[in-house]
PDB file of C-alpha atoms in Angstrom:
ATOM      1  CA  MET R   1      18.009 157.425  36.035  1.00  0.00           C
ATOM      2  CA  LYS R   2      20.541 160.155  35.347  1.00  0.00           C
ATOM      3  CA  GLU R   3      23.031 158.619  37.756  1.00  0.00           C
ATOM      4  CA  LYS R   4      22.538 155.223  36.125  1.00  0.00           C
ATOM      5  CA  LEU R   5      23.128 156.740  32.695  1.00  0.00           C
ATOM      6  CA  ALA R   6      26.369 158.349  33.924  1.00  0.00           C
ATOM      7  CA  GLN R   7      27.462 154.954  35.238  1.00  0.00           C
ATOM      8  CA  ARG R   8      26.744 153.350  31.861  1.00  0.00           C
ATOM      9  CA  ILE R   9      28.705 156.060  30.018  1.00  0.00           C
ATOM     10  CA  ASN R  10      31.650 155.618  32.381  1.00  0.00           C
ATOM     11  CA  ALA R  11      31.552 151.833  32.046  1.00  0.00           C
ATOM     12  CA  MET R  12      31.447 152.094  28.241  1.00  0.00           C
ATOM     13  CA  LEU R  13      34.481 154.406  28.152  1.00  0.00           C
ATOM     14  CA  ASP R  14      36.399 152.363  30.719  1.00  0.00           C
ATOM     15  CA  SER R  15      35.952 149.200  28.632  1.00  0.00           C
ATOM     16  CA  SER R  16      36.898 150.906  25.337  1.00  0.00           C
ATOM     17  CA  ARG R  17      40.457 150.498  24.116  1.00  0.00           C
ATOM     18  CA  ASP R  18      39.597 152.428  20.958  1.00  0.00           C
ATOM     19  CA  VAL R  19      37.348 155.410  20.492  1.00  0.00           C
ATOM     20  CA  LEU R  20      36.588 157.261  17.263  1.00  0.00           C
ATOM     21  CA  ALA R  21      38.217 160.648  16.810  1.00  0.00           C
ATOM     22  CA  GLY R  22      37.086 163.212  14.241  1.00  0.00           C
ATOM     23  CA  SER R  23      39.072 165.919  12.476  1.00  0.00           C
ATOM     24  CA  VAL R  24      38.527 168.194   9.467  1.00  0.00           C
ATOM     25  CA  ASP R  25      40.882 167.914   6.490  1.00  0.00           C
ATOM     26  CA  GLU R  26      42.397 170.753   4.425  1.00  0.00           C
ATOM     27  CA  ASN R  27      39.411 170.669   2.037  1.00  0.00           C
ATOM     28  CA  GLY R  28      36.831 170.882   4.823  1.00  0.00           C
ATOM     29  CA  TYR R  29      35.858 167.188   4.820  1.00  0.00           C
ATOM     30  CA  PRO R  30      35.273 165.364   8.100  1.00  0.00           C
ATOM     31  CA  GLN R  31      37.670 162.479   8.796  1.00  0.00           C
ATOM     32  CA  VAL R  32      37.392 159.690  11.369  1.00  0.00           C
ATOM     33  CA  LYS R  33      40.025 157.409  12.870  1.00  0.00           C
ATOM     34  CA  ALA R  34      40.065 154.915  15.726  1.00  0.00           C
ATOM     35  CA  LEU R  35      42.590 155.972  18.374  1.00  0.00           C
ATOM     36  CA  PHE R  36      43.851 154.355  21.567  1.00  0.00           C
ATOM     37  CA  LEU R  37      42.296 156.034  24.593  1.00  0.00           C
ATOM     38  CA  ARG R  38      45.104 156.306  27.132  1.00  0.00           C
ATOM     39  CA  SER R  39      43.571 158.184  30.005  1.00  0.00           C
ATOM     40  CA  ARG R  40      40.763 160.576  30.802  1.00  0.00           C
ATOM     41  CA  ASP R  41      39.531 163.027  33.385  1.00  0.00           C
ATOM     42  CA  GLY R  42      35.765 162.582  33.330  1.00  0.00           C
ATOM     43  CA  LEU R  43      34.400 163.604  29.963  1.00  0.00           C
ATOM     44  CA  ARG R  44      36.324 166.872  29.899  1.00  0.00           C
ATOM     45  CA  THR R  45      39.865 165.740  29.016  1.00  0.00           C
ATOM     46  CA  LEU R  46      40.881 162.616  27.082  1.00  0.00           C
ATOM     47  CA  TRP R  47      44.426 161.543  26.145  1.00  0.00           C
ATOM     48  CA  PHE R  48      45.321 159.481  23.073  1.00  0.00           C
ATOM     49  CA  SER R  49      48.531 158.053  21.670  1.00  0.00           C
ATOM     50  CA  THR R  50      49.064 158.118  17.919  1.00  0.00           C
ATOM     51  CA  ASN R  51      51.585 158.587  15.112  1.00  0.00           C
ATOM     52  CA  THR R  52      53.007 162.099  14.705  1.00  0.00           C
ATOM     53  CA  SER R  53      53.138 161.526  10.928  1.00  0.00           C
ATOM     54  CA  SER R  54      49.448 160.641  10.654  1.00  0.00           C
ATOM     55  CA  HIS R  55      46.959 162.705   8.698  1.00  0.00           C
ATOM     56  CA  HIS R  56      44.691 163.433  11.674  1.00  0.00           C
ATOM     57  CA  VAL R  57      47.627 164.878  13.622  1.00  0.00           C
ATOM     58  CA  SER R  58      48.568 167.241  10.772  1.00  0.00           C
ATOM     59  CA  GLN R  59      44.877 168.147  10.416  1.00  0.00           C
ATOM     60  CA  TRP R  60      44.608 169.009  14.125  1.00  0.00           C
ATOM     61  CA  LEU R  61      47.850 171.019  13.984  1.00  0.00           C
ATOM     62  CA  SER R  62      46.275 173.300  11.358  1.00  0.00           C
ATOM     63  CA  ASN R  63      42.691 173.056  12.666  1.00  0.00           C
ATOM     64  CA  PRO R  64      42.207 171.862  16.263  1.00  0.00           C
ATOM     65  CA  LYS R  65      38.436 171.345  15.917  1.00  0.00           C
ATOM     66  CA  ALA R  66      37.736 167.757  16.916  1.00  0.00           C
ATOM     67  CA  CYS R  67      35.223 165.277  18.238  1.00  0.00           C
ATOM     68  CA  VAL R  68      35.313 161.933  20.034  1.00  0.00           C
ATOM     69  CA  TYR R  69      32.638 159.278  19.606  1.00  0.00           C
ATOM     70  CA  CYS R  70      32.077 156.035  21.462  1.00  0.00           C
ATOM     71  CA  PHE R  71      29.072 153.741  21.162  1.00  0.00           C
ATOM     72  CA  ASP R  72      27.627 150.484  22.373  1.00  0.00           C
ATOM     73  CA  PRO R  73      25.344 149.225  19.575  1.00  0.00           C
ATOM     74  CA  LYS R  74      23.840 146.467  21.751  1.00  0.00           C
ATOM     75  CA  GLY R  75      22.966 148.880  24.534  1.00  0.00           C
ATOM     76  CA  PHE R  76      21.678 151.611  22.192  1.00  0.00           C
ATOM     77  CA  LEU R  77      24.114 153.970  23.882  1.00  0.00           C
ATOM     78  CA  GLY R  78      26.327 156.575  22.231  1.00  0.00           C
ATOM     79  CA  LEU R  79      28.501 159.463  23.388  1.00  0.00           C
ATOM     80  CA  LEU R  80      29.680 162.330  21.186  1.00  0.00           C
ATOM     81  CA  LEU R  81      32.115 164.865  22.618  1.00  0.00           C
ATOM     82  CA  THR R  82      32.873 168.060  20.682  1.00  0.00           C
ATOM     83  CA  GLY R  83      35.964 170.142  21.409  1.00  0.00           C
ATOM     84  CA  GLU R  84      39.591 170.824  20.557  1.00  0.00           C
ATOM     85  CA  ALA R  85      42.622 168.567  20.065  1.00  0.00           C
ATOM     86  CA  GLN R  86      46.138 169.586  21.067  1.00  0.00           C
ATOM     87  CA  VAL R  87      49.194 167.610  19.905  1.00  0.00           C
ATOM     88  CA  HIS R  88      51.942 167.046  22.508  1.00  0.00           C
ATOM     89  CA  THR R  89      55.419 166.011  21.381  1.00  0.00           C
ATOM     90  CA  ASP R  90      57.381 166.950  24.522  1.00  0.00           C
ATOM     91  CA  GLN R  91      59.209 164.062  26.194  1.00  0.00           C
ATOM     92  CA  GLU R  92      57.599 164.603  29.592  1.00  0.00           C
ATOM     93  CA  THR R  93      54.100 164.027  28.204  1.00  0.00           C
ATOM     94  CA  LYS R  94      55.296 161.128  26.033  1.00  0.00           C
ATOM     95  CA  ASP R  95      56.910 159.469  29.085  1.00  0.00           C
ATOM     96  CA  ARG R  96      53.749 159.956  31.121  1.00  0.00           C
ATOM     97  CA  PHE R  97      51.630 157.803  28.810  1.00  0.00           C
ATOM     98  CA  TRP R  98      54.208 155.324  27.439  1.00  0.00           C
ATOM     99  CA  LYS R  99      53.524 151.613  27.839  1.00  0.00           C
ATOM    100  CA  PRO R 100      56.004 148.813  27.016  1.00  0.00           C
ATOM    101  CA  GLY R 101      53.745 147.299  24.324  1.00  0.00           C
ATOM    102  CA  ASP R 102      53.884 150.585  22.418  1.00  0.00           C
ATOM    103  CA  ARG R 103      57.086 149.468  20.679  1.00  0.00           C
ATOM    104  CA  LEU R 104      54.851 147.604  18.238  1.00  0.00           C
ATOM    105  CA  TYR R 105      53.700 150.997  16.920  1.00  0.00           C
ATOM    106  CA  TYR R 106      56.767 153.114  17.724  1.00  0.00           C
ATOM    107  CA  PRO R 107      59.876 150.953  17.185  1.00  0.00           C
ATOM    108  CA  LYS R 108      62.263 153.627  18.497  1.00  0.00           C
ATOM    109  CA  GLY R 109      60.601 153.594  21.874  1.00  0.00           C
ATOM    110  CA  ARG R 110      59.370 156.476  24.005  1.00  0.00           C
ATOM    111  CA  THR R 111      61.645 158.968  22.246  1.00  0.00           C
ATOM    112  CA  ASP R 112      60.411 157.895  18.775  1.00  0.00           C
ATOM    113  CA  PRO R 113      59.619 161.150  16.917  1.00  0.00           C
ATOM    114  CA  ASP R 114      56.652 159.369  15.342  1.00  0.00           C
ATOM    115  CA  TYR R 115      55.090 158.829  18.799  1.00  0.00           C
ATOM    116  CA  CYS R 116      52.970 161.658  20.145  1.00  0.00           C
ATOM    117  CA  ILE R 117      50.127 162.289  22.554  1.00  0.00           C
ATOM    118  CA  VAL R 118      46.887 164.077  21.687  1.00  0.00           C
ATOM    119  CA  ARG R 119      44.992 165.867  24.420  1.00  0.00           C
ATOM    120  CA  PHE R 120      41.311 166.345  23.616  1.00  0.00           C
ATOM    121  CA  THR R 121      39.322 168.896  25.609  1.00  0.00           C
ATOM    122  CA  ALA R 122      35.542 168.642  25.299  1.00  0.00           C
ATOM    123  CA  GLY R 123      33.238 171.633  25.445  1.00  0.00           C
ATOM    124  CA  GLN R 124      30.028 169.750  24.794  1.00  0.00           C
ATOM    125  CA  ALA R 125      28.726 166.223  25.312  1.00  0.00           C
ATOM    126  CA  SER R 126      25.800 164.596  23.522  1.00  0.00           C
ATOM    127  CA  VAL R 127      24.400 161.332  24.835  1.00  0.00           C
ATOM    128  CA  TYR R 128      22.268 159.042  22.672  1.00  0.00           C
ATOM    129  CA  HIS R 129      20.129 156.591  24.615  1.00  0.00           C
ATOM    130  CA  ASN R 130      16.701 155.041  24.209  1.00  0.00           C
ATOM    131  CA  LEU R 131      16.512 156.544  20.703  1.00  0.00           C
ATOM    132  CA  GLN R 132      16.829 160.061  22.137  1.00  0.00           C
ATOM    133  CA  LYS R 133      19.620 162.615  22.273  1.00  0.00           C
ATOM    134  CA  GLU R 134      20.536 164.929  25.140  1.00  0.00           C
ATOM    135  CA  THR R 135      23.244 167.588  24.894  1.00  0.00           C
ATOM    136  CA  PHE R 136      25.191 169.025  27.826  1.00  0.00           C
ATOM    137  CA  THR R 137      27.666 171.892  27.973  1.00  0.00           C
ATOM    138  CA  LEU R 138      30.674 170.792  30.017  1.00  0.00           C
ATOM    139  CA  PRO R 139      31.917 173.265  32.638  1.00  0.00           C
ATOM    140  CA  PRO R 140      35.727 173.542  32.818  1.00  0.00           C
ATOM    141  CA  HIS R 141      37.498 170.704  34.622  1.00  0.00           C
ATOM    142  CA  SER R 142      34.288 168.994  35.620  1.00  0.00           C
ATOM    143  CA  PRO R 143      34.366 165.233  35.937  1.00  0.00           C
ATOM    144  CA  LEU R 144      31.517 163.079  34.733  1.00  0.00           C
ATOM    145  CA  ASP R 145      29.150 162.989  37.683  1.00  0.00           C
ATOM    146  CA  LYS R 146      25.525 163.425  38.583  1.00  0.00           C
ATOM    147  CA  SER R 147      25.665 167.160  38.023  1.00  0.00           C
ATOM    148  CA  ILE R 148      26.431 166.633  34.335  1.00  0.00           C
ATOM    149  CA  LEU R 149      24.257 163.683  33.424  1.00  0.00           C
TER     150      LEU R 149
ATOM    151  CA  MET L   1      47.892 140.337  -1.521  1.00  0.00           C
ATOM    152  CA  LYS L   2      45.817 143.163  -2.989  1.00  0.00           C
ATOM    153  CA  GLU L   3      42.983 140.822  -3.889  1.00  0.00           C
ATOM    154  CA  LYS L   4      43.052 139.369  -0.377  1.00  0.00           C
ATOM    155  CA  LEU L   5      42.889 142.864   1.119  1.00  0.00           C
ATOM    156  CA  ALA L   6      39.860 143.699  -1.051  1.00  0.00           C
ATOM    157  CA  GLN L   7      38.192 140.506   0.175  1.00  0.00           C
ATOM    158  CA  ARG L   8      38.863 141.476   3.796  1.00  0.00           C
ATOM    159  CA  ILE L   9      37.432 144.978   3.229  1.00  0.00           C
ATOM    160  CA  ASN L  10      34.335 143.525   1.602  1.00  0.00           C
ATOM    161  CA  ALA L  11      33.880 140.963   4.390  1.00  0.00           C
ATOM    162  CA  MET L  12      34.240 143.676   7.035  1.00  0.00           C
ATOM    163  CA  LEU L  13      31.593 145.881   5.393  1.00  0.00           C
ATOM    164  CA  ASP L  14      29.245 142.952   4.744  1.00  0.00           C
ATOM    165  CA  SER L  15      29.338 141.977   8.416  1.00  0.00           C
ATOM    166  CA  SER L  16      28.838 145.555   9.668  1.00  0.00           C
ATOM    167  CA  ARG L  17      25.333 146.604  10.648  1.00  0.00           C
ATOM    168  CA  ASP L  18      26.656 149.980  11.768  1.00  0.00           C
ATOM    169  CA  VAL L  19      29.358 152.124  10.246  1.00  0.00           C
ATOM    170  CA  LEU L  20      30.553 155.515  11.447  1.00  0.00           C
ATOM    171  CA  ALA L  21      29.495 158.533   9.430  1.00  0.00           C
ATOM    172  CA  GLY L  22      31.137 161.953   9.698  1.00  0.00           C
ATOM    173  CA  SER L  23      29.661 165.409   9.079  1.00  0.00           C
ATOM    174  CA  VAL L  24      30.710 168.998   9.825  1.00  0.00           C
ATOM    175  CA  ASP L  25      28.518 171.132  12.089  1.00  0.00           C
ATOM    176  CA  GLU L  26      27.552 174.794  11.647  1.00  0.00           C
ATOM    177  CA  ASN L  27      30.609 175.889  13.641  1.00  0.00           C
ATOM    178  CA  GLY L  28      33.036 173.811  11.577  1.00  0.00           C
ATOM    179  CA  TYR L  29      33.463 170.976  14.087  1.00  0.00           C
ATOM    180  CA  PRO L  30      33.568 167.363  12.913  1.00  0.00           C
ATOM    181  CA  GLN L  31      30.747 165.146  14.185  1.00  0.00           C
ATOM    182  CA  VAL L  32      30.466 161.350  14.155  1.00  0.00           C
ATOM    183  CA  LYS L  33      27.452 159.072  14.405  1.00  0.00           C
ATOM    184  CA  ALA L  34      26.878 155.347  13.952  1.00  0.00           C
ATOM    185  CA  LEU L  35      24.397 154.734  11.131  1.00  0.00           C
ATOM    186  CA  PHE L  36      22.725 151.617   9.778  1.00  0.00           C
ATOM    187  CA  LEU L  37      24.326 150.587   6.496  1.00  0.00           C
ATOM    188  CA  ARG L  38      21.444 149.505   4.270  1.00  0.00           C
ATOM    189  CA  SER L  39      23.071 148.733   0.970  1.00  0.00           C
ATOM    190  CA  ARG L  40      26.163 149.533  -1.065  1.00  0.00           C
ATOM    191  CA  ASP L  41      27.600 149.421  -4.540  1.00  0.00           C
ATOM    192  CA  GLY L  42      31.247 148.566  -3.996  1.00  0.00           C
ATOM    193  CA  LEU L  43      32.941 151.361  -2.091  1.00  0.00           C
ATOM    194  CA  ARG L  44      31.530 154.079  -4.323  1.00  0.00           C
ATOM    195  CA  THR L  45      27.913 154.368  -3.122  1.00  0.00           C
ATOM    196  CA  LEU L  46      26.557 153.532   0.338  1.00  0.00           C
ATOM    197  CA  TRP L  47      22.948 153.894   1.547  1.00  0.00           C
ATOM    198  CA  PHE L  48      21.944 154.554   5.151  1.00  0.00           C
ATOM    199  CA  SER L  49      18.650 154.927   6.969  1.00  0.00           C
ATOM    200  CA  THR L  50      18.331 157.555   9.679  1.00  0.00           C
ATOM    201  CA  ASN L  51      16.079 160.142  11.306  1.00  0.00           C
ATOM    202  CA  THR L  52      15.213 163.191   9.186  1.00  0.00           C
ATOM    203  CA  SER L  53      15.212 165.311  12.362  1.00  0.00           C
ATOM    204  CA  SER L  54      18.750 164.286  13.369  1.00  0.00           C
ATOM    205  CA  HIS L  55      21.628 166.735  13.593  1.00  0.00           C
ATOM    206  CA  HIS L  56      23.787 164.946  11.024  1.00  0.00           C
ATOM    207  CA  VAL L  57      20.990 165.141   8.434  1.00  0.00           C
ATOM    208  CA  SER L  58      20.579 168.904   8.934  1.00  0.00           C
ATOM    209  CA  GLN L  59      24.367 169.261   8.798  1.00  0.00           C
ATOM    210  CA  TRP L  60      24.551 167.386   5.487  1.00  0.00           C
ATOM    211  CA  LEU L  61      21.671 169.425   4.076  1.00  0.00           C
ATOM    212  CA  SER L  62      23.696 172.611   4.592  1.00  0.00           C
ATOM    213  CA  ASN L  63      27.136 171.028   3.980  1.00  0.00           C
ATOM    214  CA  PRO L  64      27.235 167.682   2.136  1.00  0.00           C
ATOM    215  CA  LYS L  65      30.905 166.980   2.945  1.00  0.00           C
ATOM    216  CA  ALA L  66      30.998 163.594   4.634  1.00  0.00           C
ATOM    217  CA  CYS L  67      33.035 160.529   5.448  1.00  0.00           C
ATOM    218  CA  VAL L  68      32.352 156.910   6.343  1.00  0.00           C
ATOM    219  CA  TYR L  69      34.620 154.856   8.589  1.00  0.00           C
ATOM    220  CA  CYS L  70      34.592 151.174   9.403  1.00  0.00           C
ATOM    221  CA  PHE L  71      37.229 149.251  11.317  1.00  0.00           C
ATOM    222  CA  ASP L  72      38.116 145.864  12.686  1.00  0.00           C
ATOM    223  CA  PRO L  73      40.330 146.464  15.723  1.00  0.00           C
ATOM    224  CA  LYS L  74      41.291 142.792  16.061  1.00  0.00           C
ATOM    225  CA  GLY L  75      42.342 142.562  12.424  1.00  0.00           C
ATOM    226  CA  PHE L  76      44.171 145.916  12.414  1.00  0.00           C
ATOM    227  CA  LEU L  77      42.022 146.867   9.438  1.00  0.00           C
ATOM    228  CA  GLY L  78      40.305 150.196   8.798  1.00  0.00           C
ATOM    229  CA  LEU L  79      38.529 151.856   5.890  1.00  0.00           C
ATOM    230  CA  LEU L  80      37.917 155.600   5.550  1.00  0.00           C
ATOM    231  CA  LEU L  81      35.794 156.850   2.647  1.00  0.00           C
ATOM    232  CA  THR L  82      35.636 160.581   1.911  1.00  0.00           C
ATOM    233  CA  GLY L  83      32.854 162.078  -0.206  1.00  0.00           C
ATOM    234  CA  GLU L  84      29.428 163.688  -0.212  1.00  0.00           C
ATOM    235  CA  ALA L  85      26.126 162.817   1.485  1.00  0.00           C
ATOM    236  CA  GLN L  86      22.735 163.410  -0.135  1.00  0.00           C
ATOM    237  CA  VAL L  87      19.500 163.195   1.873  1.00  0.00           C
ATOM    238  CA  HIS L  88      16.558 161.442   0.140  1.00  0.00           C
ATOM    239  CA  THR L  89      13.029 161.956   1.487  1.00  0.00           C
ATOM    240  CA  ASP L  90      11.051 160.830  -1.602  1.00  0.00           C
ATOM    241  CA  GLN L  91       8.731 157.882  -1.022  1.00  0.00           C
ATOM    242  CA  GLU L  92      10.213 155.770  -3.803  1.00  0.00           C
ATOM    243  CA  THR L  93      13.666 155.757  -2.185  1.00  0.00           C
ATOM    244  CA  LYS L  94      12.174 155.261   1.291  1.00  0.00           C
ATOM    245  CA  ASP L  95      10.171 152.266   0.039  1.00  0.00           C
ATOM    246  CA  ARG L  96      13.236 150.786  -1.620  1.00  0.00           C
ATOM    247  CA  PHE L  97      15.149 150.440   1.656  1.00  0.00           C
ATOM    248  CA  TRP L  98      12.316 149.920   4.180  1.00  0.00           C
ATOM    249  CA  LYS L  99      12.405 146.837   6.403  1.00  0.00           C
ATOM    250  CA  PRO L 100       9.581 145.725   8.738  1.00  0.00           C
ATOM    251  CA  GLY L 101      11.758 146.070  11.866  1.00  0.00           C
ATOM    252  CA  ASP L 102      12.208 149.767  11.095  1.00  0.00           C
ATOM    253  CA  ARG L 103       8.974 150.577  12.949  1.00  0.00           C
ATOM    254  CA  LEU L 104      11.050 150.522  16.129  1.00  0.00           C
ATOM    255  CA  TYR L 105      12.773 153.699  14.910  1.00  0.00           C
ATOM    256  CA  TYR L 106      10.001 155.172  12.732  1.00  0.00           C
ATOM    257  CA  PRO L 107       6.644 154.420  14.407  1.00  0.00           C
ATOM    258  CA  LYS L 108       4.615 155.848  11.517  1.00  0.00           C
ATOM    259  CA  GLY L 109       6.068 153.315   9.104  1.00  0.00           C
ATOM    260  CA  ARG L 110       7.560 153.812   5.692  1.00  0.00           C
ATOM    261  CA  THR L 111       5.793 157.153   5.189  1.00  0.00           C
ATOM    262  CA  ASP L 112       7.050 158.501   8.544  1.00  0.00           C
ATOM    263  CA  PRO L 113       8.412 161.997   7.795  1.00  0.00           C
ATOM    264  CA  ASP L 114      11.182 161.309  10.331  1.00  0.00           C
ATOM    265  CA  TYR L 115      12.435 158.385   8.207  1.00  0.00           C
ATOM    266  CA  CYS L 116      14.886 159.236   5.437  1.00  0.00           C
ATOM    267  CA  ILE L 117      17.638 157.667   3.396  1.00  0.00           C
ATOM    268  CA  VAL L 118      21.149 159.072   3.029  1.00  0.00           C
ATOM    269  CA  ARG L 119      23.141 158.289  -0.084  1.00  0.00           C
ATOM    270  CA  PHE L 120      26.874 158.624   0.406  1.00  0.00           C
ATOM    271  CA  THR L 121      29.110 158.869  -2.664  1.00  0.00           C
ATOM    272  CA  ALA L 122      32.819 158.321  -2.053  1.00  0.00           C
ATOM    273  CA  GLY L 123      35.520 160.079  -4.024  1.00  0.00           C
ATOM    274  CA  GLN L 124      38.448 158.651  -2.107  1.00  0.00           C
ATOM    275  CA  ALA L 125      39.194 155.541  -0.068  1.00  0.00           C
ATOM    276  CA  SER L 126      41.947 155.117   2.510  1.00  0.00           C
ATOM    277  CA  VAL L 127      42.752 151.648   3.796  1.00  0.00           C
ATOM    278  CA  TYR L 128      44.655 151.107   7.056  1.00  0.00           C
ATOM    279  CA  HIS L 129      46.287 147.710   7.375  1.00  0.00           C
ATOM    280  CA  ASN L 130      49.477 146.349   8.896  1.00  0.00           C
ATOM    281  CA  LEU L 131      50.086 149.755  10.519  1.00  0.00           C
ATOM    282  CA  GLN L 132      50.203 151.406   7.092  1.00  0.00           C
ATOM    283  CA  LYS L 133      47.826 153.592   5.134  1.00  0.00           C
ATOM    284  CA  GLU L 134      47.101 153.502   1.399  1.00  0.00           C
ATOM    285  CA  THR L 135      44.841 156.004  -0.351  1.00  0.00           C
ATOM    286  CA  PHE L 136      42.950 155.393  -3.601  1.00  0.00           C
ATOM    287  CA  THR L 137      40.928 157.756  -5.765  1.00  0.00           C
ATOM    288  CA  LEU L 138      37.684 156.039  -6.713  1.00  0.00           C
ATOM    289  CA  PRO L 139      36.665 156.281 -10.376  1.00  0.00           C
ATOM    290  CA  PRO L 140      32.929 156.909 -10.926  1.00  0.00           C
ATOM    291  CA  HIS L 141      30.690 153.864 -10.475  1.00  0.00           C
ATOM    292  CA  SER L 142      33.573 151.523  -9.864  1.00  0.00           C
ATOM    293  CA  PRO L 143      32.896 148.550  -7.634  1.00  0.00           C
ATOM    294  CA  LEU L 144      35.445 147.351  -5.103  1.00  0.00           C
ATOM    295  CA  ASP L 145      37.624 145.005  -7.092  1.00  0.00           C
ATOM    296  CA  LYS L 146      41.220 144.200  -7.832  1.00  0.00           C
ATOM    297  CA  SER L 147      41.613 147.335  -9.913  1.00  0.00           C
ATOM    298  CA  ILE L 148      40.986 149.505  -6.851  1.00  0.00           C
ATOM    299  CA  LEU L 149      42.767 147.645  -4.091  1.00  0.00           C
TER     300      LEU L 149
END
């Protein structure tokens, strides 16, 4: 059962172009935005591309507290990761995740100052399934595997 | 153009069973959860049903700061509402929004203590469309109409 649940979580993330990312604004209000999920290492580290000028980026620069949420309403399955977001504007990281179609969002290409990468590191994962919720603390650098779910 | 955008926002919300709701946990981290949208009055007031025992309800009881997010990835359209959430456990409000199919989530029916209604009141709306963002302050009790969008 647990292995099957881990497979379902992985499949949901692998088929998700967008996931929901949460930040906290300067007045303490939660904010949510859909972001492009670029890459991930299990549930521990997720990489997103977004606009450097966006509100969620400036919110994370002053307060890195963040969450990531992904759900499959038909399968009654949800995943909430809680952790920290780090904004990367160095060219090496930007090159690593650049894709040709990104020019639609960043007309100046991979060196566009409005293109940046957000690295999200999760400390905790909550899984919603079968109308229940289970919460797991994620050990450092652990991939999503049977030992977690 | 503005009227058309308001129509698209309305159509998106009317076709959404679930929207994403944001809260802030006891450690200051943002949290996101899909909730059933039960009813709404324009963009100003939205009503959700959820479990009284859930984490987001206890978070809103101690900190009512909230947001609601809805997006259409194919249409490059997103709506972020920022405001306050109020938890209603009185029977009159619970009766008002009860639907027969709710027994799946609240086995004890409309008097189930684990069934509650959340009223979200927005103070601000941000609309994402055509890769741009526009933010509007919502006047009290204003419906979504041409004057807002």
